[in-house]
Coordinates of N, CA and C in Angstrom, one line a residue:
X1 N 115.9 100.9 73.9 CA 114.8 101.6 74.3 C 115.1 102.3 75.7
X2 N 114.9 103.6 75.7 CA 115.2 104.3 77.0 C 114.1 104.1 78.0
X3 N 114.4 104.6 79.2 CA 113.4 104.4 80.3 C 112.0 104.9 80.0
X4 N 111.0 104.0 80.2 CA 109.7 104.4 79.8 C 108.7 103.9 80.8
X5 N 108.1 104.8 81.6 CA 107.2 104.4 82.7 C 106.1 105.4 82.8
X6 N 105.2 105.4 81.8 CA 104.1 106.4 81.8 C 103.1 106.3 82.9
X7 N 103.0 105.2 83.6 CA 102.1 105.0 84.7 C 102.8 105.1 86.0
X8 N 104.1 105.4 86.0 CA 104.9 105.6 87.3 C 104.8 104.3 88.2
X9 N 104.9 103.2 87.6 CA 104.9 101.9 88.3 C 106.1 101.8 89.2
X10 N 107.3 102.3 88.7 CA 108.5 102.2 89.4 C 108.5 103.0 90.7
X11 N 107.6 103.9 90.8 CA 107.5 104.7 92.1 C 106.6 104.0 93.1
X12 N 106.0 102.9 92.7 CA 105.1 102.2 93.7 C 105.9 101.4 94.7
X13 N 105.2 100.9 95.7 CA 105.8 100.1 96.7 C 105.0 98.8 96.9
X14 N 105.4 97.8 96.0 CA 104.6 96.6 96.0 C 104.9 95.8 97.3
X15 N 103.8 95.4 97.9 CA 103.8 94.5 99.1 C 104.5 95.2 100.2
X16 N 104.7 96.5 100.2 CA 105.4 97.2 101.3 C 106.9 96.9 101.4
X17 N 107.5 96.4 100.3 CA 108.9 96.0 100.3 C 109.9 97.0 99.8
X18 N 109.4 98.2 99.4 CA 110.3 99.2 99.0 C 110.5 99.3 97.5
X19 N 111.2 100.3 97.1 CA 111.4 100.6 95.7 C 112.3 99.6 95.0
X20 N 113.4 99.1 95.6 CA 114.2 98.1 95.0 C 113.5 96.8 94.7
X21 N 112.7 96.4 95.6 CA 111.9 95.1 95.4 C 110.9 95.3 94.3
X22 N 110.3 96.5 94.3 CA 109.2 96.8 93.3 C 109.8 96.8 91.9
X23 N 111.0 97.5 91.7 CA 111.6 97.5 90.4 C 112.1 96.1 90.0
X24 N 112.6 95.3 91.0 CA 112.9 93.9 90.7 C 111.8 93.1 90.2
X25 N 110.6 93.3 90.8 CA 109.4 92.6 90.4 C 109.0 93.0 89.0
X26 N 109.0 94.3 88.7 CA 108.6 94.8 87.4 C 109.6 94.3 86.3
X27 N 110.9 94.4 86.6 CA 111.9 94.0 85.6 C 111.8 92.4 85.3
X28 N 111.6 91.7 86.4 CA 111.5 90.3 86.2 C 110.2 89.9 85.4
X29 N 109.1 90.6 85.7 CA 107.9 90.3 85.0 C 108.1 90.6 83.5
X30 N 108.8 91.7 83.2 CA 109.0 92.0 81.8 C 109.8 91.0 81.1
X31 N 110.9 90.6 81.7 CA 111.8 89.5 81.1 C 111.0 88.2 80.9
X32 N 110.3 87.8 82.0 CA 109.5 86.6 81.9 C 108.5 86.6 80.8
X33 N 107.7 87.7 80.7 CA 106.7 87.8 79.7 C 107.3 87.9 78.3
X34 N 108.4 88.5 78.2 CA 109.1 88.6 76.9 C 109.6 87.2 76.5
X35 N 110.1 86.4 77.4 CA 110.5 85.0 77.1 C 109.3 84.2 76.6
X36 N 108.2 84.3 77.4 CA 107.0 83.5 77.0 C 106.5 84.0 75.6
X37 N 106.6 85.3 75.3 CA 106.1 85.8 74.0 C 107.0 85.3 72.9
X38 N 108.3 85.2 73.2 CA 109.2 84.7 72.1 C 108.9 83.3 71.8
X39 N 108.7 82.5 72.9 CA 108.3 81.1 72.6 C 107.0 81.0 71.9
X40 N 106.0 81.8 72.3 CA 104.7 81.8 71.6 C 104.8 82.2 70.1
X41 N 105.7 83.2 69.9 CA 105.8 83.7 68.5 C 106.4 82.6 67.6
X42 N 107.5 82.0 68.1 CA 108.1 80.9 67.3 C 107.2 79.7 67.2
X43 N 106.5 79.4 68.3 CA 105.5 78.3 68.3 C 104.4 78.5 67.3
X44 N 103.9 79.7 67.2 CA 102.9 80.1 66.3 C 103.4 79.8 64.8
X45 N 104.6 80.3 64.5 CA 105.1 80.2 63.2 C 105.3 78.7 62.8
X46 N 105.8 77.9 63.8 CA 106.1 76.5 63.5 C 104.8 75.7 63.3
X47 N 103.9 75.9 64.3 CA 102.7 75.0 64.2 C 101.7 75.5 63.1
X48 N 102.0 76.6 62.5 CA 101.2 77.1 61.3 C 101.7 76.4 60.1
X49 N 102.9 75.8 60.1 CA 103.5 75.3 58.9 C 104.0 73.8 59.1
X50 N 104.0 73.3 60.3 CA 104.6 72.0 60.5 C 103.7 71.1 61.3
X51 N 103.5 69.9 61.0 CA 102.6 68.9 61.6 C 103.5 67.7 62.1
X52 N 103.5 67.5 63.4 CA 104.2 66.3 63.9 C 103.6 65.0 63.3
X53 N 104.5 64.2 62.7 CA 104.0 63.0 62.0 C 103.5 61.9 62.9
X54 N 103.9 61.9 64.2 CA 103.6 60.8 65.1 C 102.2 61.0 65.8
X55 N 101.7 60.0 66.5 CA 100.4 60.2 67.1 C 100.5 61.1 68.3
X56 N 99.5 61.8 68.6 CA 99.4 62.7 69.7 C 98.9 62.0 71.0
X57 N 98.1 61.0 70.9 CA 97.5 60.3 72.0 C 97.8 58.9 71.9
X58 N 97.6 58.2 73.1 CA 97.7 56.7 73.1 C 96.7 56.0 72.2
X59 N 95.6 56.7 72.0 CA 94.6 56.1 71.1 C 94.9 56.2 69.6
X60 N 96.0 57.0 69.3 CA 96.4 57.1 67.9 C 96.0 58.3 67.2
X61 N 95.3 59.2 67.9 CA 94.9 60.5 67.3 C 96.1 61.3 66.9
X62 N 96.0 61.9 65.7 CA 97.0 62.8 65.2 C 97.0 64.2 65.7
X63 N 98.0 64.9 65.6 CA 98.0 66.3 66.0 C 97.1 67.1 65.0
X64 N 96.6 68.2 65.5 CA 95.7 69.1 64.7 C 96.4 69.5 63.4
X65 N 95.6 69.6 62.4 CA 96.1 69.9 61.0 C 96.6 71.4 61.0
X66 N 97.6 71.6 60.1 CA 98.0 73.0 59.9 C 97.0 73.8 59.1
X67 N 96.0 73.2 58.7 CA 94.9 74.0 58.0 C 94.1 74.8 59.0
X68 N 94.3 74.4 60.3 CA 93.6 75.2 61.4 C 94.5 76.3 61.8
X69 N 93.9 77.4 62.3 CA 94.7 78.5 62.9 C 95.3 77.9 64.2
X70 N 96.5 78.4 64.7 CA 97.0 77.9 65.9 C 96.1 77.9 67.1
X71 N 95.2 78.9 67.2 CA 94.2 79.0 68.2 C 93.2 77.8 68.1
X72 N 92.8 77.5 66.9 CA 91.9 76.4 66.7 C 92.6 75.0 67.0
X73 N 93.9 75.0 66.7 CA 94.7 73.8 67.1 C 94.7 73.5 68.6
X74 N 94.8 74.6 69.3 CA 94.7 74.5 70.8 C 93.3 74.0 71.2
X75 N 92.3 74.5 70.6 CA 90.9 74.0 70.9 C 90.8 72.5 70.6
X76 N 91.5 72.1 69.6 CA 91.3 70.7 69.1 C 92.0 69.6 70.0
X77 N 93.0 70.0 70.8 CA 93.7 69.0 71.6 C 92.9 68.6 72.8
X78 N 93.0 67.4 73.3 CA 92.2 66.9 74.4 C 92.5 67.7 75.7
X79 N 91.5 67.8 76.6 CA 91.7 68.5 77.8 C 92.8 68.0 78.7
X80 N 93.1 66.7 78.6 CA 94.2 66.1 79.3 C 95.6 66.7 78.9
X81 N 95.7 67.0 77.6 CA 96.9 67.6 77.1 C 97.0 69.0 77.7
X82 N 95.9 69.7 77.8 CA 95.9 71.1 78.4 C 96.3 71.0 79.8
X83 N 95.8 70.0 80.5 CA 96.3 69.8 81.9 C 97.8 69.7 82.0
X84 N 98.4 68.9 81.2 CA 99.8 68.6 81.2 C 100.6 69.9 81.0
X85 N 100.1 70.7 80.0 CA 100.8 72.0 79.7 C 100.7 72.9 80.8
X86 N 99.5 73.1 81.4 CA 99.4 74.1 82.5 C 100.1 73.6 83.7
X87 N 100.1 72.3 84.0 CA 100.8 71.8 85.2 C 102.3 72.0 85.1
X88 N 102.8 71.8 83.9 CA 104.3 72.0 83.6 C 104.6 73.4 83.9
X89 N 103.8 74.3 83.3 CA 104.0 75.8 83.5 C 104.0 76.1 85.0
X90 N 103.0 75.5 85.7 CA 102.9 75.8 87.1 C 104.1 75.3 87.9
X91 N 104.6 74.1 87.5 CA 105.8 73.6 88.2 C 107.0 74.6 88.0
X92 N 107.2 75.0 86.7 CA 108.3 75.9 86.4 C 108.2 77.2 87.2
X93 N 106.9 77.7 87.3 CA 106.7 78.9 88.1 C 107.0 78.7 89.6
X94 N 106.5 77.6 90.1 CA 106.8 77.2 91.5 C 108.3 77.1 91.8
X95 N 109.0 76.5 90.9 CA 110.5 76.3 91.0 C 111.2 77.7 91.0
X96 N 110.7 78.5 90.2 CA 111.3 79.9 90.1 C 111.0 80.7 91.3
X97 N 109.8 80.7 91.8 CA 109.4 81.5 92.9 C 110.1 81.0 94.2
X98 N 110.3 79.7 94.3 CA 111.0 79.2 95.5 C 112.6 79.2 95.3
X99 N 113.0 79.7 94.1 CA 114.4 79.8 93.7 C 115.0 78.4 93.9
X100 N 114.5 77.5 93.2 CA 115.0 76.1 93.2 C 115.0 75.6 94.6
X101 N 113.9 75.8 95.3 CA 113.8 75.4 96.8 C 114.9 76.0 97.6
X102 N 115.0 77.3 97.4 CA 115.9 78.2 98.2 C 117.4 78.0 97.9
X103 N 117.7 77.8 96.6 CA 119.0 77.7 96.2 C 119.7 79.0 95.9
X104 N 118.9 80.1 96.0 CA 119.5 81.5 95.7 C 118.5 82.6 96.2
X105 N 118.8 83.8 95.8 CA 118.0 84.9 96.2 C 116.8 85.2 95.3
X106 N 115.7 85.5 95.9 CA 114.5 85.9 95.1 C 114.7 87.3 94.5
X107 N 114.1 87.5 93.3 CA 114.4 88.8 92.6 C 113.8 90.0 93.3
X108 N 113.0 89.8 94.3 CA 112.5 91.0 95.1 C 113.3 91.1 96.4
X109 N 114.3 90.2 96.6 CA 115.1 90.2 97.8 C 116.6 90.3 97.5
X110 N 116.9 91.0 96.5 CA 118.3 91.2 96.1 C 118.8 90.3 95.0
X111 N 118.0 89.3 94.5 CA 118.4 88.5 93.4 C 118.3 89.2 92.1
X112 N 118.9 88.7 91.1 CA 119.0 89.4 89.8 C 117.7 89.0 89.0
X113 N 116.9 90.0 88.6 CA 115.7 89.7 87.8 C 116.1 89.0 86.5
X114 N 115.3 88.0 86.1 CA 115.6 87.2 84.9 C 116.3 85.9 85.1
X115 N 117.0 85.8 86.3 CA 117.7 84.6 86.5 C 116.8 83.4 86.8
X116 N 116.9 82.3 86.2 CA 116.1 81.1 86.5 C 117.0 80.1 87.2
X117 N 116.5 79.6 88.4 CA 117.4 78.8 89.2 C 117.7 77.5 88.5
X118 N 118.8 76.9 89.0 CA 119.3 75.6 88.4 C 118.4 74.5 89.0
X119 N 118.3 73.4 88.2 CA 117.6 72.2 88.7 C 118.5 71.2 89.4
X120 N 119.7 71.7 89.9 CA 120.6 70.9 90.5 C 120.1 70.0 91.6
X121 N 119.3 70.6 92.6 CA 118.8 69.8 93.7 C 117.7 68.8 93.2
X122 N 117.0 69.2 92.1 CA 116.0 68.2 91.5 C 116.8 67.1 90.9
X123 N 117.9 67.4 90.2 CA 118.7 66.3 89.6 C 119.2 65.3 90.6
X124 N 119.6 65.9 91.8 CA 120.2 65.1 92.8 C 119.2 64.2 93.6
X125 N 118.0 64.8 93.8 CA 117.0 64.1 94.6 C 115.9 63.4 93.9
X126 N 115.7 63.8 92.6 CA 114.5 63.2 91.9 C 114.8 62.6 90.6
X127 N 115.3 63.4 89.6 CA 115.4 62.9 88.3 C 116.3 63.8 87.5
X128 N 117.1 63.2 86.6 CA 117.9 64.1 85.7 C 117.1 65.0 84.9
X129 N 117.5 66.3 84.8 CA 116.9 67.2 83.9 C 117.9 68.4 83.6
X130 N 117.9 68.8 82.4 CA 118.8 69.9 82.1 C 118.3 71.3 82.6
X131 N 119.2 72.2 82.9 CA 118.8 73.5 83.3 C 118.1 74.2 82.2
X132 N 117.2 75.1 82.4 CA 116.6 75.9 81.4 C 117.6 76.9 80.8
X133 N 118.4 77.5 81.7 CA 119.3 78.5 81.2 C 120.7 77.9 81.0
X134 N 121.2 78.0 79.8 CA 122.6 77.6 79.5 C 122.9 76.2 80.0
X135 N 122.1 75.2 79.6 CA 122.3 73.8 80.1 C 123.7 73.2 79.9
X136 N 124.4 73.7 78.9 CA 125.7 73.2 78.6 C 126.9 74.1 79.0
X137 N 126.6 75.2 79.7 CA 127.6 76.0 80.3 C 128.4 76.9 79.3
X138 N 127.8 77.2 78.2 CA 128.5 78.0 77.2 C 128.8 79.4 77.7
X139 N 128.0 80.0 78.6 CA 128.2 81.4 79.0 C 129.0 81.4 80.3
X140 N 129.5 80.3 80.8 CA 130.2 80.3 82.1 C 131.3 81.3 82.2
X141 N 132.1 81.5 81.1 CA 133.2 82.4 81.1 C 132.9 83.7 80.4
X142 N 131.6 84.0 80.2 CA 131.3 85.2 79.5 C 131.4 86.4 80.5
X143 N 131.9 87.5 80.0 CA 132.1 88.7 80.9 C 130.8 89.3 81.3
X144 N 130.8 90.0 82.4 CA 129.6 90.6 82.9 C 129.1 91.7 81.9
X145 N 130.0 92.4 81.3 CA 129.6 93.4 80.3 C 128.8 92.7 79.1
X146 N 129.3 91.6 78.7 CA 128.7 90.9 77.6 C 127.4 90.3 78.0
X147 N 127.3 89.8 79.2 CA 126.0 89.3 79.7 C 125.0 90.4 79.8
X148 N 125.4 91.6 80.2 CA 124.4 92.8 80.3 C 123.9 93.1 78.9
X149 N 124.9 93.1 77.9 CA 124.5 93.4 76.5 C 123.5 92.4 76.0
X150 N 123.7 91.1 76.3 CA 122.8 90.0 75.9 C 121.5 90.2 76.5
X151 N 121.5 90.6 77.8 CA 120.2 90.7 78.5 C 119.4 91.8 77.9
X152 N 120.0 93.0 77.6 CA 119.3 94.1 76.9 C 118.8 93.6 75.6
X153 N 119.5 92.8 74.8 CA 119.0 92.3 73.6 C 117.8 91.4 73.8
X154 N 117.9 90.6 74.8 CA 116.7 89.7 75.1 C 115.5 90.5 75.5
X155 N 115.7 91.5 76.3 CA 114.5 92.3 76.7 C 113.9 93.0 75.5
X156 N 114.7 93.6 74.6 CA 114.1 94.2 73.4 C 113.5 93.2 72.5
X157 N 114.1 92.0 72.3 CA 113.5 91.0 71.5 C 112.2 90.5 72.1
X158 N 112.1 90.5 73.4 CA 110.9 90.1 74.1 C 109.8 91.1 73.9
X159 N 110.1 92.4 73.9 CA 109.1 93.4 73.7 C 108.5 93.3 72.3
X160 N 109.4 93.0 71.3 CA 108.9 92.9 69.9 C 108.1 91.6 69.8
X161 N 108.5 90.6 70.5 CA 107.7 89.3 70.4 C 106.3 89.5 71.0
X162 N 106.2 90.3 72.1 CA 104.9 90.5 72.7 C 104.0 91.2 71.7
X163 N 104.6 92.2 71.0 CA 103.8 92.9 69.9 C 103.4 92.0 68.8
X164 N 104.4 91.1 68.4 CA 104.2 90.2 67.3 C 103.2 89.2 67.6
X165 N 103.2 88.5 68.7 CA 102.2 87.5 69.0 C 100.8 88.0 69.1
X166 N 100.7 89.2 69.7 CA 99.4 89.9 69.8 C 98.9 90.3 68.4
X167 N 99.9 90.7 67.5 CA 99.5 91.0 66.1 C 98.9 89.8 65.4
X168 N 99.5 88.6 65.6 CA 99.0 87.4 64.9 C 97.6 87.1 65.5
X169 N 97.4 87.2 66.8 CA 96.2 86.9 67.4 C 95.1 87.8 66.9
X170 N 95.4 89.1 66.9 CA 94.4 90.1 66.4 C 94.1 89.9 65.0
X171 N 95.1 89.6 64.1 CA 94.8 89.3 62.7 C 93.9 88.1 62.5
X172 N 94.1 87.1 63.3 CA 93.2 85.9 63.2 C 91.8 86.1 63.6
X173 N 91.6 86.9 64.6 CA 90.3 87.1 65.2 C 89.5 88.3 64.5
X174 N 90.2 89.3 64.2 CA 89.6 90.5 63.5 C 90.2 90.7 62.2
X175 N 89.6 90.1 61.1 CA 90.1 90.2 59.8 C 90.4 91.7 59.4
X176 N 91.6 91.9 58.8 CA 92.0 93.3 58.4 C 92.5 94.2 59.5
X177 N 92.5 93.7 60.7 CA 93.0 94.6 61.8 C 94.5 94.8 61.8
X178 N 95.2 93.9 61.1 CA 96.7 94.0 60.9 C 97.0 93.9 59.5
X179 N 96.9 95.0 58.7 CA 97.1 94.9 57.2 C 98.3 94.1 56.8
X180 N 99.4 94.2 57.5 CA 100.6 93.5 57.0 C 100.4 91.9 57.1
X181 N 99.5 91.5 57.9 CA 99.2 90.0 58.0 C 98.0 89.5 57.3
X182 N 97.4 90.4 56.5 CA 96.1 90.1 55.9 C 96.2 88.9 55.0
X183 N 97.3 88.6 54.3 CA 97.4 87.4 53.5 C 98.0 86.2 54.2
X184 N 98.3 86.4 55.4 CA 98.9 85.3 56.2 C 98.0 84.7 57.2
X185 N 97.2 85.6 57.8 CA 96.3 85.1 59.0 C 95.3 84.1 58.5
X186 N 95.0 83.2 59.5 CA 93.9 82.2 59.3 C 92.8 82.5 60.2
X187 N 91.6 82.8 59.7 CA 90.5 83.2 60.6 C 90.2 82.2 61.7
X188 N 90.0 82.8 62.9 CA 89.6 82.0 64.0 C 88.3 82.5 64.6
X189 N 87.3 81.7 64.7 CA 85.9 82.2 65.1 C 85.6 81.9 66.6
X190 N 86.6 81.3 67.3 CA 86.3 81.0 68.7 C 86.6 82.2 69.6
X191 N 86.5 81.9 70.9 CA 86.7 83.0 71.9 C 88.2 82.9 72.3
X192 N 89.0 83.8 71.8 CA 90.5 83.7 72.0 C 90.8 84.0 73.5
X193 N 89.9 84.7 74.2 CA 90.2 85.0 75.6 C 89.6 84.0 76.6
X194 N 89.1 82.9 76.0 CA 88.6 81.8 76.9 C 89.2 80.5 76.4
X195 N 90.5 80.2 76.7 CA 91.2 79.1 76.1 C 90.6 77.7 76.5
X196 N 89.8 77.6 77.5 CA 89.2 76.3 77.9 C 87.7 76.1 77.6
X197 N 87.2 77.1 76.8 CA 85.8 77.2 76.6 C 85.3 75.9 75.9
X198 N 86.1 75.4 74.9 CA 85.6 74.3 74.1 C 85.6 73.0 74.8
X199 N 86.3 73.0 76.0 CA 86.3 71.8 76.8 C 85.3 71.9 78.0
X200 N 84.4 72.9 77.9 CA 83.5 73.1 79.0 C 84.1 74.0 80.1
X201 N 85.2 73.6 80.6 CA 86.0 74.5 81.5 C 87.3 73.8 81.7
X202 N 88.3 74.4 82.4 CA 89.6 73.8 82.6 C 89.4 72.5 83.4
X203 N 88.5 72.4 84.3 CA 88.3 71.2 85.1 C 87.3 70.3 84.5
X204 N 86.8 70.6 83.3 CA 85.9 69.7 82.6 C 84.6 69.5 83.2
X205 N 84.2 70.5 84.0 CA 82.9 70.4 84.8 C 81.7 71.0 83.9

């Protein structure tokens, strides 16, 4: 996909840090959201067809049935499980924004957009954990040209995944809105834009 910027975002000056920092912010945001969308798309497909056989809670409650739409499955899990998911995502975001507690350059300060920092300092000081990116070092000897090609593929796949996951969500909430998914979608009657509504609120108040 060629350069596409209909709203001229790349000409803005985010936080007064200049064009290079602004472009770094935008590129990193696109890569990150593409990765989240790819995970969401795969997760949607898996949880629509597969049910974990073990208990979900210490009380022995099972995971939500595949008869439910993925959105309804989310509504059905306990608020404590939602806390865990959101807190994990928050930690990953914190680690990225601090670049592994200052182990590299931020993407707005000369770092490469899309790079996720290693957990090396966490492994040394807290607990063993595999890196999110290439945990087994398979790309260690990959050429820069091949890495650039793979990144372009990832960006394009991420763009498609963003369209795909929103297509699934639209088909579940508005019957017939996505004709290609008419025979696949499972109707969801909840408020898809309020993920904590069924629990009262995120904080359970």
